Every structure is written in C-alpha cells, then in structure tokens.
Short mmCIF file of C-alpha atoms in Angstrom, two decimals:
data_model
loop_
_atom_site.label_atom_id
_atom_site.label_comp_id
_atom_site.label_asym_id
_atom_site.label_seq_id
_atom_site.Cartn_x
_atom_site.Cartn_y
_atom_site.Cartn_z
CA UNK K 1 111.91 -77.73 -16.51
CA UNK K 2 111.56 -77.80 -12.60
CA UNK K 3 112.60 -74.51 -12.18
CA UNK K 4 108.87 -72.97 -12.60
CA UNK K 5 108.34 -74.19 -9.11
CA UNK K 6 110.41 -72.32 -6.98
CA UNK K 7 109.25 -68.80 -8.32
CA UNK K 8 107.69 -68.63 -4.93
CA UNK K 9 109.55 -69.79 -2.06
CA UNK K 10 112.59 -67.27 -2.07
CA UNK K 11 110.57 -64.21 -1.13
CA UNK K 12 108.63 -66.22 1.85
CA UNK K 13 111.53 -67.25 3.58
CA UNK K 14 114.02 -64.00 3.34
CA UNK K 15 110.59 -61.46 3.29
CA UNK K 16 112.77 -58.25 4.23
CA UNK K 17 115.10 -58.16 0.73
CA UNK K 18 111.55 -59.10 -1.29
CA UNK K 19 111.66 -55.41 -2.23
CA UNK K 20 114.78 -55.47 -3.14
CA UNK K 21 115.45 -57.41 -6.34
CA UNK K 22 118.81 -57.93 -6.44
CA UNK K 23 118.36 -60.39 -2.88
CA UNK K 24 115.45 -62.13 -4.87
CA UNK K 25 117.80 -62.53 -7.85
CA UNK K 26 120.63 -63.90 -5.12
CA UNK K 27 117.66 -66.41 -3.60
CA UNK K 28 117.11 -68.14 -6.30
CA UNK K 29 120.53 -69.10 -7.63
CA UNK K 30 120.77 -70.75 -4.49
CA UNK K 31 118.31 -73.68 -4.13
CA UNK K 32 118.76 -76.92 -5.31
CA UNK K 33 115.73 -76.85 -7.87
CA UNK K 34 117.36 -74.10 -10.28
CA UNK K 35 120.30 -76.37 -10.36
CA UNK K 36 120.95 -78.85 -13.01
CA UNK K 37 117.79 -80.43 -13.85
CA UNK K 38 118.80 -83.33 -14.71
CA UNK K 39 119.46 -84.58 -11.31
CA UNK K 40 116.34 -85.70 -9.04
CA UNK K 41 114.94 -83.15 -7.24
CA UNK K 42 112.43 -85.14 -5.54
CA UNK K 43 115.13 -87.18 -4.05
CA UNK K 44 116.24 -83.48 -2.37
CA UNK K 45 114.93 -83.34 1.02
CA UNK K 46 113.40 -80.18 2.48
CA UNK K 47 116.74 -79.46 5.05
CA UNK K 48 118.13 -77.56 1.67
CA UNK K 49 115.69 -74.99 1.86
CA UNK K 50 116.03 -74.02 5.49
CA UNK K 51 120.34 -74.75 5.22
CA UNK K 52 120.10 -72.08 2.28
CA UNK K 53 117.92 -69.71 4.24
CA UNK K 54 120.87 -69.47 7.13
CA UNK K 55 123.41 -68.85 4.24
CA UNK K 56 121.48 -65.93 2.95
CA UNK K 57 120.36 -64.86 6.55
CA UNK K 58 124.69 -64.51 7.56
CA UNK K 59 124.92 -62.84 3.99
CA UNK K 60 122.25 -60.72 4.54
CA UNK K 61 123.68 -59.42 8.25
CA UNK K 62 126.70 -58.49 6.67
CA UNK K 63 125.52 -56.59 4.17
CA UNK K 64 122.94 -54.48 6.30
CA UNK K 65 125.90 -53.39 8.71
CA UNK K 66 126.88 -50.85 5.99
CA UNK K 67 124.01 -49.34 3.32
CA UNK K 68 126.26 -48.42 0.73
CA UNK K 69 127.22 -52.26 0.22
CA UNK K 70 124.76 -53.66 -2.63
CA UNK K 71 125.40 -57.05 -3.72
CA UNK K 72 125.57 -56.89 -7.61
CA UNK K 73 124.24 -59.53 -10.06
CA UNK K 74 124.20 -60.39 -13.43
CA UNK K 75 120.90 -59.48 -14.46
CA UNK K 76 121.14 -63.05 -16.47
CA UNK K 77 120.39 -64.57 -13.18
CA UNK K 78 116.39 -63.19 -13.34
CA UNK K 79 115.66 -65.90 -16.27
CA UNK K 80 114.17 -69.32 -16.27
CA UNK K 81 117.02 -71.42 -17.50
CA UNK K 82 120.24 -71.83 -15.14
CA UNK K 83 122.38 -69.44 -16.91
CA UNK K 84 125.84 -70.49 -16.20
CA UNK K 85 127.87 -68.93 -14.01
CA UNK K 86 130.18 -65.92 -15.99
CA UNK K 87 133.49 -66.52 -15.58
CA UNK K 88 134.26 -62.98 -13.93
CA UNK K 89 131.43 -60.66 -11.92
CA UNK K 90 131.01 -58.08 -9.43
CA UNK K 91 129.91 -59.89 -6.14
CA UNK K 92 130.26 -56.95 -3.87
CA UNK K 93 130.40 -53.14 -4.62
CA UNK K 94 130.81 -50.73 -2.01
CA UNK K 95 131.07 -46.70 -1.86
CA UNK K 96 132.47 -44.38 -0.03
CA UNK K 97 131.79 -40.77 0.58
CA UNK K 98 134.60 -39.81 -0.84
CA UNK K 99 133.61 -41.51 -4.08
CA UNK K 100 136.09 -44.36 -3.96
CA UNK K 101 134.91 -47.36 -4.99
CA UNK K 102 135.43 -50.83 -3.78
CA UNK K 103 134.29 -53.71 -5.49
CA UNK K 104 134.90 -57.28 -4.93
CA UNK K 105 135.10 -59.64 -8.05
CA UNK K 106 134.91 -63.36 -8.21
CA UNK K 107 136.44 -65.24 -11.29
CA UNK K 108 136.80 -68.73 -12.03
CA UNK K 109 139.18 -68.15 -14.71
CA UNK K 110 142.02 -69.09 -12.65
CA UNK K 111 143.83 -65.88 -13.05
CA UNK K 112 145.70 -65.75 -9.90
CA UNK K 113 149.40 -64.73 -9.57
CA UNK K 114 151.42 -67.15 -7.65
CA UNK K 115 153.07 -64.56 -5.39
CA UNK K 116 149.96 -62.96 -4.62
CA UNK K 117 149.00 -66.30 -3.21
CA UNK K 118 151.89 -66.92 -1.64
CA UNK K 119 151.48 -63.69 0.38
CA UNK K 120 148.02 -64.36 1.02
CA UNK K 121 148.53 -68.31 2.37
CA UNK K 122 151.12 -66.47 4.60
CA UNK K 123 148.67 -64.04 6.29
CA UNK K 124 146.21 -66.60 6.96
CA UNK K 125 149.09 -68.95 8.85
CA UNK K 126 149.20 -71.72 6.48
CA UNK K 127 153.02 -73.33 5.81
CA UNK K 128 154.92 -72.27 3.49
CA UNK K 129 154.57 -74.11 0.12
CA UNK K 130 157.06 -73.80 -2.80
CA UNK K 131 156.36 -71.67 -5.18
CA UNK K 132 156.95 -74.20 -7.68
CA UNK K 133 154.14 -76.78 -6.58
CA UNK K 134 152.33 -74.13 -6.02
CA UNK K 135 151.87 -72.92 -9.58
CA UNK K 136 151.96 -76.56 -10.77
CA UNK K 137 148.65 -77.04 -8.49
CA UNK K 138 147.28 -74.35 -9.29
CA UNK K 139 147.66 -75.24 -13.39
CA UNK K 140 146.33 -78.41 -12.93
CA UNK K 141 143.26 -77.73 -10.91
CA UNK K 142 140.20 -77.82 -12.91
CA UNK K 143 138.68 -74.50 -11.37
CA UNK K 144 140.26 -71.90 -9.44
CA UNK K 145 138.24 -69.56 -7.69
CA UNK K 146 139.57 -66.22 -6.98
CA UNK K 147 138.22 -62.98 -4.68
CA UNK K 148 139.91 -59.59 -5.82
CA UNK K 149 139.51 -56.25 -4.52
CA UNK K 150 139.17 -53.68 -6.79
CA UNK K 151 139.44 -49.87 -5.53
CA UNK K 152 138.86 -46.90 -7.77
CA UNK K 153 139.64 -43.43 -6.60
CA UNK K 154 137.82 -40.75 -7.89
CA UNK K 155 139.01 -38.05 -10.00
CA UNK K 156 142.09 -40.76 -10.71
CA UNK K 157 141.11 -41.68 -14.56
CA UNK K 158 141.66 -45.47 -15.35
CA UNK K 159 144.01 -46.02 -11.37
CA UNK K 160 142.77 -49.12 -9.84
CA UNK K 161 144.55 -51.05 -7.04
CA UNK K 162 143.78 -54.91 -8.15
CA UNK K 163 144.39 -57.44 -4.90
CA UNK K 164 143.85 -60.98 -4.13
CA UNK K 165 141.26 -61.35 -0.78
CA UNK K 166 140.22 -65.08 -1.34
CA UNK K 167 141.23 -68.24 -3.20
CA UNK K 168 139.67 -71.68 -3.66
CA UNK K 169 140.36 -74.56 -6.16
CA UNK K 170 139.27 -77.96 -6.73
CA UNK K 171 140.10 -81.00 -8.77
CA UNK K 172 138.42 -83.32 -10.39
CA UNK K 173 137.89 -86.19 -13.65
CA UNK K 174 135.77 -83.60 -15.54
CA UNK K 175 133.31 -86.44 -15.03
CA UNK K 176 131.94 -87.73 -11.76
CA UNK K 177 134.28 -86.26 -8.87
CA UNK K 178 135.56 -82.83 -7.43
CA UNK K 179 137.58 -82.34 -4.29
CA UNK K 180 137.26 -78.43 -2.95
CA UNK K 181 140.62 -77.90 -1.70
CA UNK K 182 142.92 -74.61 -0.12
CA UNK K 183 139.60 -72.86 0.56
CA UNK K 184 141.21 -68.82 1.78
CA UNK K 185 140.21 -65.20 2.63
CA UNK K 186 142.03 -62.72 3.79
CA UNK K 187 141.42 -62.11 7.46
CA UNK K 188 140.66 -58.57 6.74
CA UNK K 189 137.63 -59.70 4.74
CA UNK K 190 136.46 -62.98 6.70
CA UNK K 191 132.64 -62.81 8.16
CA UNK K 192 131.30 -60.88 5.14
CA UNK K 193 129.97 -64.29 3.77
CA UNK K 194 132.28 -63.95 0.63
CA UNK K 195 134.18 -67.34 1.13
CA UNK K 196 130.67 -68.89 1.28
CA UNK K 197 129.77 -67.20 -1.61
CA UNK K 198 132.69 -68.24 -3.35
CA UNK K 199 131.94 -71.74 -2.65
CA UNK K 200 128.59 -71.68 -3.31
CA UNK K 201 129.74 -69.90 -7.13
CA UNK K 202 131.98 -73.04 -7.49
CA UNK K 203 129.58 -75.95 -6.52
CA UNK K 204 126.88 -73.90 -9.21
CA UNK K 205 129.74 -74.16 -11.68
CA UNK K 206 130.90 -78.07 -10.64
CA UNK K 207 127.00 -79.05 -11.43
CA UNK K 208 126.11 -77.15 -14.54
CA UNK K 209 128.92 -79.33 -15.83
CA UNK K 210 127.45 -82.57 -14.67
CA UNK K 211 129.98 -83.22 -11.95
CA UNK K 212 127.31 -84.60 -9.44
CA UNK K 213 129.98 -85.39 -6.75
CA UNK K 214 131.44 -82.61 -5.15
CA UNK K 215 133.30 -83.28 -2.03
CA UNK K 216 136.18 -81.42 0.61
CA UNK K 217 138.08 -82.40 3.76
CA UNK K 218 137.13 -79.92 6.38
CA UNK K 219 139.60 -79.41 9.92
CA UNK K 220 137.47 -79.85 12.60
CA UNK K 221 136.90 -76.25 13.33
CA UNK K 222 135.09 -75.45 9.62
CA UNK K 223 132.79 -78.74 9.58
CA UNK K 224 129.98 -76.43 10.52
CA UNK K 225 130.49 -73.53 7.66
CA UNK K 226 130.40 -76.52 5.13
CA UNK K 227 127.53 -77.68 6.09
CA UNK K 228 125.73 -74.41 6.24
CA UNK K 229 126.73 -75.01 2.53
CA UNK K 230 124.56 -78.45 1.95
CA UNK K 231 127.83 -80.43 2.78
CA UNK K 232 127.30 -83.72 4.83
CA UNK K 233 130.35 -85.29 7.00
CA UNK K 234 130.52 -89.57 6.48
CA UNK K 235 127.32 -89.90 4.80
CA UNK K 236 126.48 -93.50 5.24
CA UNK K 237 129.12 -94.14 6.67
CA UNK K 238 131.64 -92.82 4.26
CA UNK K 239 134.81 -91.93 5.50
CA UNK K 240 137.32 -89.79 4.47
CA UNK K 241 141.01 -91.22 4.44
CA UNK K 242 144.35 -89.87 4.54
CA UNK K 243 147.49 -92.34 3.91
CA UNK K 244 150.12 -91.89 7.07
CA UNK K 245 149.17 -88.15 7.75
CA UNK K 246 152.23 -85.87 8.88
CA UNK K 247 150.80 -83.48 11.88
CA UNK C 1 161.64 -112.80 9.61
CA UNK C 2 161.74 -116.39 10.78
CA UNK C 3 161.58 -119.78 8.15
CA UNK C 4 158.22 -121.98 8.87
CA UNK C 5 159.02 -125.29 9.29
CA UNK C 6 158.48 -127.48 6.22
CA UNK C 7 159.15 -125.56 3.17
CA UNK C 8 161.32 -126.07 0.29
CA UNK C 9 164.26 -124.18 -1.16
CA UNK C 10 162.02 -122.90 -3.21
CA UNK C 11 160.04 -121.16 -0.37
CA UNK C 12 162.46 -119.91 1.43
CA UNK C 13 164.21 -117.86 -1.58
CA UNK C 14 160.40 -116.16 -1.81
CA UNK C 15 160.50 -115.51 1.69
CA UNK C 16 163.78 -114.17 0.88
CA UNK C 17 162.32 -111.99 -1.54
CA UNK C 18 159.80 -111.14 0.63
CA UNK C 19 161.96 -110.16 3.21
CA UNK C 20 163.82 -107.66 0.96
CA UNK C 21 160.62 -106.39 -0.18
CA UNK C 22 159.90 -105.71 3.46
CA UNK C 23 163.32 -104.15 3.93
CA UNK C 24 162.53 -101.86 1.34
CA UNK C 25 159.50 -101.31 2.33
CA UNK C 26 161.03 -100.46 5.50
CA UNK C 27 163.67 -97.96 4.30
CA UNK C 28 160.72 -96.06 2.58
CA UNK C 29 158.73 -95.53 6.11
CA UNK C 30 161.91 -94.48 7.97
CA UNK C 31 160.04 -91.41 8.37
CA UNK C 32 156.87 -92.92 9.05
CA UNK C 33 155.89 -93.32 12.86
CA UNK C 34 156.20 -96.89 14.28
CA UNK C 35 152.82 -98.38 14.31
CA UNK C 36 153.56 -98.32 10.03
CA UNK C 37 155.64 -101.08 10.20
CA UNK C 38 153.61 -103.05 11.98
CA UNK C 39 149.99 -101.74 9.04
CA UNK C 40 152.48 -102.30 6.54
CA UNK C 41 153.64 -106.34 7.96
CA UNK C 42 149.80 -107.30 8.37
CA UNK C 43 149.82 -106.09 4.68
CA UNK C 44 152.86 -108.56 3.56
CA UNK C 45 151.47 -111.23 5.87
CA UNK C 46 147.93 -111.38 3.87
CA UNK C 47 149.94 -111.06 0.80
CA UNK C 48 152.14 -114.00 1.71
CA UNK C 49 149.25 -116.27 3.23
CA UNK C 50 147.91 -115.88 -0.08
CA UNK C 51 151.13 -117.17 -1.95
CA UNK C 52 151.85 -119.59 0.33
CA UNK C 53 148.30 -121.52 -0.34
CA UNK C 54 149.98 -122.38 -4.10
CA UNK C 55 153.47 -123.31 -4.33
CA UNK C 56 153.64 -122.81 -8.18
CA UNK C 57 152.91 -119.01 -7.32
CA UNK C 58 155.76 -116.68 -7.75
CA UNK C 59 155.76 -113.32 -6.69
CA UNK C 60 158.04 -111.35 -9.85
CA UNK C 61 159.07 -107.95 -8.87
CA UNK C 62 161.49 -105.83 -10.63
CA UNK C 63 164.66 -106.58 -10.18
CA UNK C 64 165.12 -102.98 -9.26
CA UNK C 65 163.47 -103.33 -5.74
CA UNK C 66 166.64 -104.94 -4.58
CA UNK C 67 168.73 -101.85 -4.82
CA UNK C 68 169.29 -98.96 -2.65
CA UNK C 69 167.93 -96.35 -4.30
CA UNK C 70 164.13 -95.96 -5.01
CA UNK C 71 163.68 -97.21 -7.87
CA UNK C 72 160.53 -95.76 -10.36
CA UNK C 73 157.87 -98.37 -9.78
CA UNK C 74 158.02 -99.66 -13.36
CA UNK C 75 154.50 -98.57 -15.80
CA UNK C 76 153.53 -102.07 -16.25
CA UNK C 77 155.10 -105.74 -14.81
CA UNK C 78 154.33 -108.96 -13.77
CA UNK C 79 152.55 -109.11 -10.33
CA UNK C 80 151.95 -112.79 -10.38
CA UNK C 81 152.60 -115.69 -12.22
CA UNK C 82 151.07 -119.16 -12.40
CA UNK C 83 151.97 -122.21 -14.38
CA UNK C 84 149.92 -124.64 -14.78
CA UNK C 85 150.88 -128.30 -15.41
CA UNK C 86 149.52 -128.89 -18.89
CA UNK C 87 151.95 -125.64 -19.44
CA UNK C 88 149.48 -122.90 -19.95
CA UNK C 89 151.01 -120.16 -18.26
CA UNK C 90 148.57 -116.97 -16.02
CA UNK C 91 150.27 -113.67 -15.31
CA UNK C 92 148.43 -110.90 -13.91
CA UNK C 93 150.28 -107.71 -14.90
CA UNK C 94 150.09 -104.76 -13.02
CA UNK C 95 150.23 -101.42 -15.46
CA UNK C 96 149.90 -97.48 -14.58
CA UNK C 97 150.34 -96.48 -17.89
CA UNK C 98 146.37 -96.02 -18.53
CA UNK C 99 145.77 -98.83 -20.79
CA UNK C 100 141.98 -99.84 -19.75
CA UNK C 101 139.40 -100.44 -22.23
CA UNK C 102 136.40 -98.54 -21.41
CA UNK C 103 133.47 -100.94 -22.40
CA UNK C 104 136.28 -104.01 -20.42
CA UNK C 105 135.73 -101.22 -17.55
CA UNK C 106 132.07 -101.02 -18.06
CA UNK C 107 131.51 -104.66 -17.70
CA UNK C 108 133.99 -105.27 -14.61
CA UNK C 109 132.18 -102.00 -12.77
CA UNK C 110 128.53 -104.66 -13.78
CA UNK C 111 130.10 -107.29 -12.53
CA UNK C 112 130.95 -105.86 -8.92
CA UNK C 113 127.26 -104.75 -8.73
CA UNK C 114 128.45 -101.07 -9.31
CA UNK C 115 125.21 -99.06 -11.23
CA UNK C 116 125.88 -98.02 -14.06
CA UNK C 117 127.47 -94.89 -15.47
CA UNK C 118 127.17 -93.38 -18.98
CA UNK C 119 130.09 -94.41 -21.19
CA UNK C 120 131.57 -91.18 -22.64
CA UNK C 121 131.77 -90.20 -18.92
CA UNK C 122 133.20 -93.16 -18.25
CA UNK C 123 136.12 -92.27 -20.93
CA UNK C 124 136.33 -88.67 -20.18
CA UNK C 125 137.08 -89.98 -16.57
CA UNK C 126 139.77 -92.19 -17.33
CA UNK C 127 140.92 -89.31 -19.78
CA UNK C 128 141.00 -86.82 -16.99
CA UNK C 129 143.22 -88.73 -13.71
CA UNK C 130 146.48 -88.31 -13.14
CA UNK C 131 147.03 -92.01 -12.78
CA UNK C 132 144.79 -95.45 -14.08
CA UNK C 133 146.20 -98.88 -12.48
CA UNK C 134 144.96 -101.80 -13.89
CA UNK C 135 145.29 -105.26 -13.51
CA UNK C 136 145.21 -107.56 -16.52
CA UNK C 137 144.68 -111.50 -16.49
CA UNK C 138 146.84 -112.55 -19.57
CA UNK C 139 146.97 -116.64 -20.09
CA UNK C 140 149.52 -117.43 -22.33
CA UNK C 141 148.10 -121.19 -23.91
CA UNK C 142 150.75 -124.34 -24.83
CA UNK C 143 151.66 -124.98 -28.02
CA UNK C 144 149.44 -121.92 -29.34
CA UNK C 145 152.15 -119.10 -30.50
CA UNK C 146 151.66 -115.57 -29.72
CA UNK C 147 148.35 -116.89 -28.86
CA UNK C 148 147.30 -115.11 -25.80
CA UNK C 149 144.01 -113.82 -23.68
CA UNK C 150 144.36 -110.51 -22.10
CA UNK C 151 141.24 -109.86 -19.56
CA UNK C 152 140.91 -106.67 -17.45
CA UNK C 153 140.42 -107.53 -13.96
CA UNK C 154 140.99 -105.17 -11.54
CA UNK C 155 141.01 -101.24 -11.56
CA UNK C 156 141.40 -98.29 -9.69
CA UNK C 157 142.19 -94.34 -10.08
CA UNK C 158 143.62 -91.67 -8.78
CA UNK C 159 142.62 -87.74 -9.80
CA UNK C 160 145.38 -85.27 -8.40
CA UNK C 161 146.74 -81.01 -8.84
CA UNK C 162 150.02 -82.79 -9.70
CA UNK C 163 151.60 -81.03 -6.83
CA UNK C 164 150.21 -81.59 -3.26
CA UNK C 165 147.20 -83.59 -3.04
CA UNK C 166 145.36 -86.72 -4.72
CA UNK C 167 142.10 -89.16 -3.93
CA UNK C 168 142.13 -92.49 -5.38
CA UNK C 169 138.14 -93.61 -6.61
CA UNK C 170 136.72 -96.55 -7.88
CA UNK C 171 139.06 -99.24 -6.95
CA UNK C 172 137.68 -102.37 -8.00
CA UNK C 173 138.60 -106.15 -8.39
CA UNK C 174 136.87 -108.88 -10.78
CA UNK C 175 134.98 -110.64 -7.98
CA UNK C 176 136.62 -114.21 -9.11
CA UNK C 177 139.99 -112.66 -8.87
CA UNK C 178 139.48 -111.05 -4.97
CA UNK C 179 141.25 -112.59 -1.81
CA UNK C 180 144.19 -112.52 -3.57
CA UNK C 181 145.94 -109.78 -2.10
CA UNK C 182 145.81 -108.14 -5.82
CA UNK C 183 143.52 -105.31 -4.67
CA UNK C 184 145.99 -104.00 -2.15
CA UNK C 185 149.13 -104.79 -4.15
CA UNK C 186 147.35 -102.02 -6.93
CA UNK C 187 146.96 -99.55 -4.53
CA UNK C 188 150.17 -99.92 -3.09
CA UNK C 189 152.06 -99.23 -6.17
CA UNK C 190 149.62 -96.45 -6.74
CA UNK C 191 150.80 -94.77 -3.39
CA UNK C 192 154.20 -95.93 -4.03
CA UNK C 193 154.10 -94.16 -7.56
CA UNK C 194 152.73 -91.12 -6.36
CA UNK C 195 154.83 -90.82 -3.55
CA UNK C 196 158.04 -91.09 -6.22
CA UNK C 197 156.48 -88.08 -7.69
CA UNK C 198 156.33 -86.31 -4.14
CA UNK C 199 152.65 -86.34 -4.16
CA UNK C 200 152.43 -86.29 -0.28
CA UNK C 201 148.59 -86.33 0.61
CA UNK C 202 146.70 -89.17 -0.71
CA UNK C 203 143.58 -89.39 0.22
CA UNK C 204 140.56 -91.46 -0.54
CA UNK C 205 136.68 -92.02 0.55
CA UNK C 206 136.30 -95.79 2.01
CA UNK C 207 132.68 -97.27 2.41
CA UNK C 208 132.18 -97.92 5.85
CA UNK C 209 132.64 -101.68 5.06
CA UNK C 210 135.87 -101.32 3.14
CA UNK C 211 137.24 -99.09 5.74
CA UNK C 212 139.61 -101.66 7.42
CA UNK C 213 140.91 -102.87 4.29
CA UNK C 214 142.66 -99.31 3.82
CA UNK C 215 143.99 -99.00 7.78
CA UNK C 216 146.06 -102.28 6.45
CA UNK C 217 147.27 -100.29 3.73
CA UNK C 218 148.40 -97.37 6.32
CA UNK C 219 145.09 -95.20 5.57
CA UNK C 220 143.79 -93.49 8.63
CA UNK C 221 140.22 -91.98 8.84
CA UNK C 222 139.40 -88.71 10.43
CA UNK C 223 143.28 -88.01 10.97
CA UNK C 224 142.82 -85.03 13.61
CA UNK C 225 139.06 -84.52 13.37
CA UNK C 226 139.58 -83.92 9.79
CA UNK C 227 136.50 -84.66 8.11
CA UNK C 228 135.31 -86.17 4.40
CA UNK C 229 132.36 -84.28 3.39
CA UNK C 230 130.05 -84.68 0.62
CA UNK C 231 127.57 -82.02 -0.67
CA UNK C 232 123.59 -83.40 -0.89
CA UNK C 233 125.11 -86.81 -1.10
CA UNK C 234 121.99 -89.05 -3.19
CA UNK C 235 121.88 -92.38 -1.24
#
C-alpha cells in the first residue's frame, strides 16, 4: 500500500491545525497518494501537493473566522486503508450561544427534493428548468451530491429545520468517464469552502470506484476554483466541445 | 444545388436525394444561426465526394426522411450499399440499438492503436450509456443462402442524465473503412437521435488533431470561454 508514505507531509505543510486532529484527519483524505492505489502515483507530479495545500489553506480561513465552527469527521478517516466515503456525514457543525445548532451534512445518496432544487437553481440565477427534466436528470445521474442545513433549537425535543444549501451531480459509464455537472450553493453559504468540499467528496467517491476519468465544463469565471481542485483545462490539447451552443 | 456536368440519370436522382437530405437537414437548423448551413454543406459535400468516387454506391436512407415531420432516426438501417459485379453484395448498417460485441470492440479499439482497457469494464461501459452506434460491415456472398459476414467496424458512445446534457466518447472507425464519410454519418445520427429525444447539450472532448473533424459536424470548442477540464489528467 502507498499510503504509509504520506503519514508525514500533511502536518508540515498546514503546521497550525497539527494540534488539532480533526485538520490532520481532513489533510490526508486529500492527497493523491491515499487515493486509489491502484493508479500510479509516481506518475503524480508534486503541483498536487502544493494545489491541495491552497484548498485546505481557503478551508482553513473560513473556519478560523468563527471558533465555534469545527469541521467534523468520521473518525474512519484516521486508518490506513481509503475507507470509502459514507454516504451521509457531518461536514460542518456550528454552535451558537443560545445552544442552537447548525450543522451542515453532505450525502451522496441523491436524496434531494426536486422543488427544493428548483428554488435553490432560482436563487443562484440559473434558468428555469422543468421540473420534469429536472427529476429525470437527477434519477439518472450516477451520484448526486447534496449540502443540507440542519438547525436544532434547544429545549425543542426532536424540531429540526432540514434545507438544501448546495447540489452537484455527475454522470458517467460506471466505467471509465464522469462529467461533474450543475455544480450549486446557496449564496448565503458561498466562500466557506463547502462547494469545494463537496467536490472534492465526489471525485474521492468517482475514484474509489475505479472511474479514473473525471472531467467538467467550467464558464470562464470558475476555471480557477477547479483547478484549485487538481482540474486541468485542454490537457494536451484536449478540447472540450459543444454541438451549435444556444447563448 | 446545381447538376455537374457528365453524370447519369442515375446520379442525378442521388443528388436528388441528397438534396432532400439537405432540405431536411435544413428544416432541422431553422433555429440554428447561419454559419450551420454552411458546417453542415461542407459535411454533405465530403459525404458526396466520397459517393461520387464509385458509381455503384448508393446512399439508402429511410424512406421517412422525405416527409415533413421528423421522423425517429430508425435503430438500425442501411447506410451504404455496394454491389459488386460477381454479385456479392456490402452494406454497412448503421444501428443505435446497442448491439456491439465486446471482444469485436476490443479488437477494433487494437486495431486503431487505442491501449488497452480491461474487458468487464469494457462491458459495464457499453452497459452503462444512454446510446451505442455501431457500424457493421455485412457482405452478403452469391449463390451462398443466408450465408452472410457481419464485421463490426466502426463505434462510438454517448453517456447522458437523460434530460439535459450528454458527451459522446470513444468514437472510432476500422482504419480500412475511414475516409468514407462513415465516421461522421455515425455521429450525425447520434446527434440527430438525441436531439429527437430533446437532449439539447451534446458535448464531447476532441484530441487536438481530431478537432476540425467535429467543427464540420457543427461542434464548437470553448463556446464562450467555456472550458473542458480534466482532473490529474495521466498523459
């Protein structure tokens, strides 16, 4: 296994969360060497580690802006083998001083309510889709990502407030190939680093099932975040096509 | 469309059908800006420099193309057909319907220099897209009944949500079957199919050397400063 390796590197390069295990934990899930071992690491070239680095550094910021924000982990992260990725976890958890409680959740179960997204493709700008396609899409993606808010008040037993902050899906052959597309967060939670989080949850998930391809069409104006993420615009050459695009 | 000096009856009822097939072709971009027209007649004037080199080439589309109305592109027909004079007859039918053999696939994907893949992913591949077009070489000997070769030689795939969006991959043509004009005629029924199903964004990633070939077929890279983006790509 190649993961023995990397034991050391995470601490070096983000030395003020080395106290803090649950940023080690988060370091590690992140470079290329935990990740499916049977591709060719050597083949990886050292830009990953410093790419990753500036992910965890603009995770990191907004996190430190507010103490009561811990990022939580599944403590199956800490072990040797790649554990794969649950299906549903607590990526965020903040309290208040009034005791409620905000957490965010990630789940690639694809339990998203149509309407929901509807609403929240509307308050980012994007046209209006029918609702139809839309839950036809969304049932023949092969993962859907979802961000939900959870808040529990205190001293109200069992009364959460359940919402939809983020969204991302992606097709694919269950083989080779996977196209990220409809990558959303809610404006009210952008620049916390969660949709980069949630992409980084879906790549871990695309390559612990051997899809070694995993590719997106970025606007212009996003080009950057992806690569922050390890993504590379017309490598070789490659470009990306659309037939007789409406604008 | 104007009648080159020289040819026979024969000739000019293809170009007839060619015309209608631009026609068509035509009606189905009246939404489409300008400049597809002109993509779309370099794609019918390859396609009819390549009949036009053998006179005993037909084009055989569905009667269906004729009419008004869209018509479904049909799962599987005759693309071409060639007779030859001691009577053995070559038709190179074009199917969507899935039909491709996946060791057939493995040695077409060897013989275009692709490296090699692992065979059950191979499968689950072809399993998993929304749409496999094939092309099949089926030679139909003289005198020998029912007696005929089927060969796979050309292939290509599109993986879609069924809804909005879908990327065509691997699109490949036996080598000794390339020139032809068969290579673009499969992906245009594959646009032409998903389009029918009001799949509206198809998309694709062209080697920088295959680029071209794709503008003909109305493709446009970067549309907007959009990007194609690949994560760690392994060269």
């Amino acid at each position: 296994m190649l993961t023995r390796n990397v034991a050391a590197p995470p601490s070096s390069l983000c030395p003020i969360l080395s106290h803090d295990w649950h940023f080690q934990v988060s370091d590690q899930l992140l470079f290329p060497h935990n990740l499916n071992p049977n591709l060719n690491r050597a083949t990886r070239k050292i830009k990953g580690f410093r790419l990753k680095a500036n992910f965890w550094e603009s995770i990191r910021s907004g996190i430190l802006k507010n103490n009561a924000t811990q990022i939580v982990e599944p403590p199956s992260t800490l072990e040797e083998e790649e554990e794969p990725v649950p299906e549903e976890f607590v990526l965020v958890e903040k309290s208040q001083p009034d005791g409620e409680v905000e957490q965010i959740i990630f789940s690639s179960g694809g339990d998203v309510d149509v309407y929901e997204l509807q609403a929240l493709c509307d308050k980012v700008g994007w046209p209006r889709r029918p609702l139809s396609k839309l839950a036809m899409a969304l049932q023949n993606s092969y993962m859907v990502a979802a961000l939900h808010s959870v808040r529990k008040f205190p001293g109200q037993e069992g009364n959460e407030e359940k919402k939809l902050i983020g969204m991302a899906r992606a097709t694919s052959d269950h083989a080779f190939n996977a196209t990220i597309w409809d990558v959303l967060v809610d404006p009210n939670y952008q620049g916390q680093g969660l949709g980069k989080a949630m992409v980084e949850k879906m790549i871990r998930t695309l390559l612990q099932r051997d899809i070694g391809n995993i590719t997106l069409f970025a606007d212009s104006k996003v080009v950057e975040f992806y690569q922050n993420l390890g993504f590379e615009p017309d490598p070789e050459g490659i470009k990306g096509m659309f037939w007789y695009p409406r604008y």
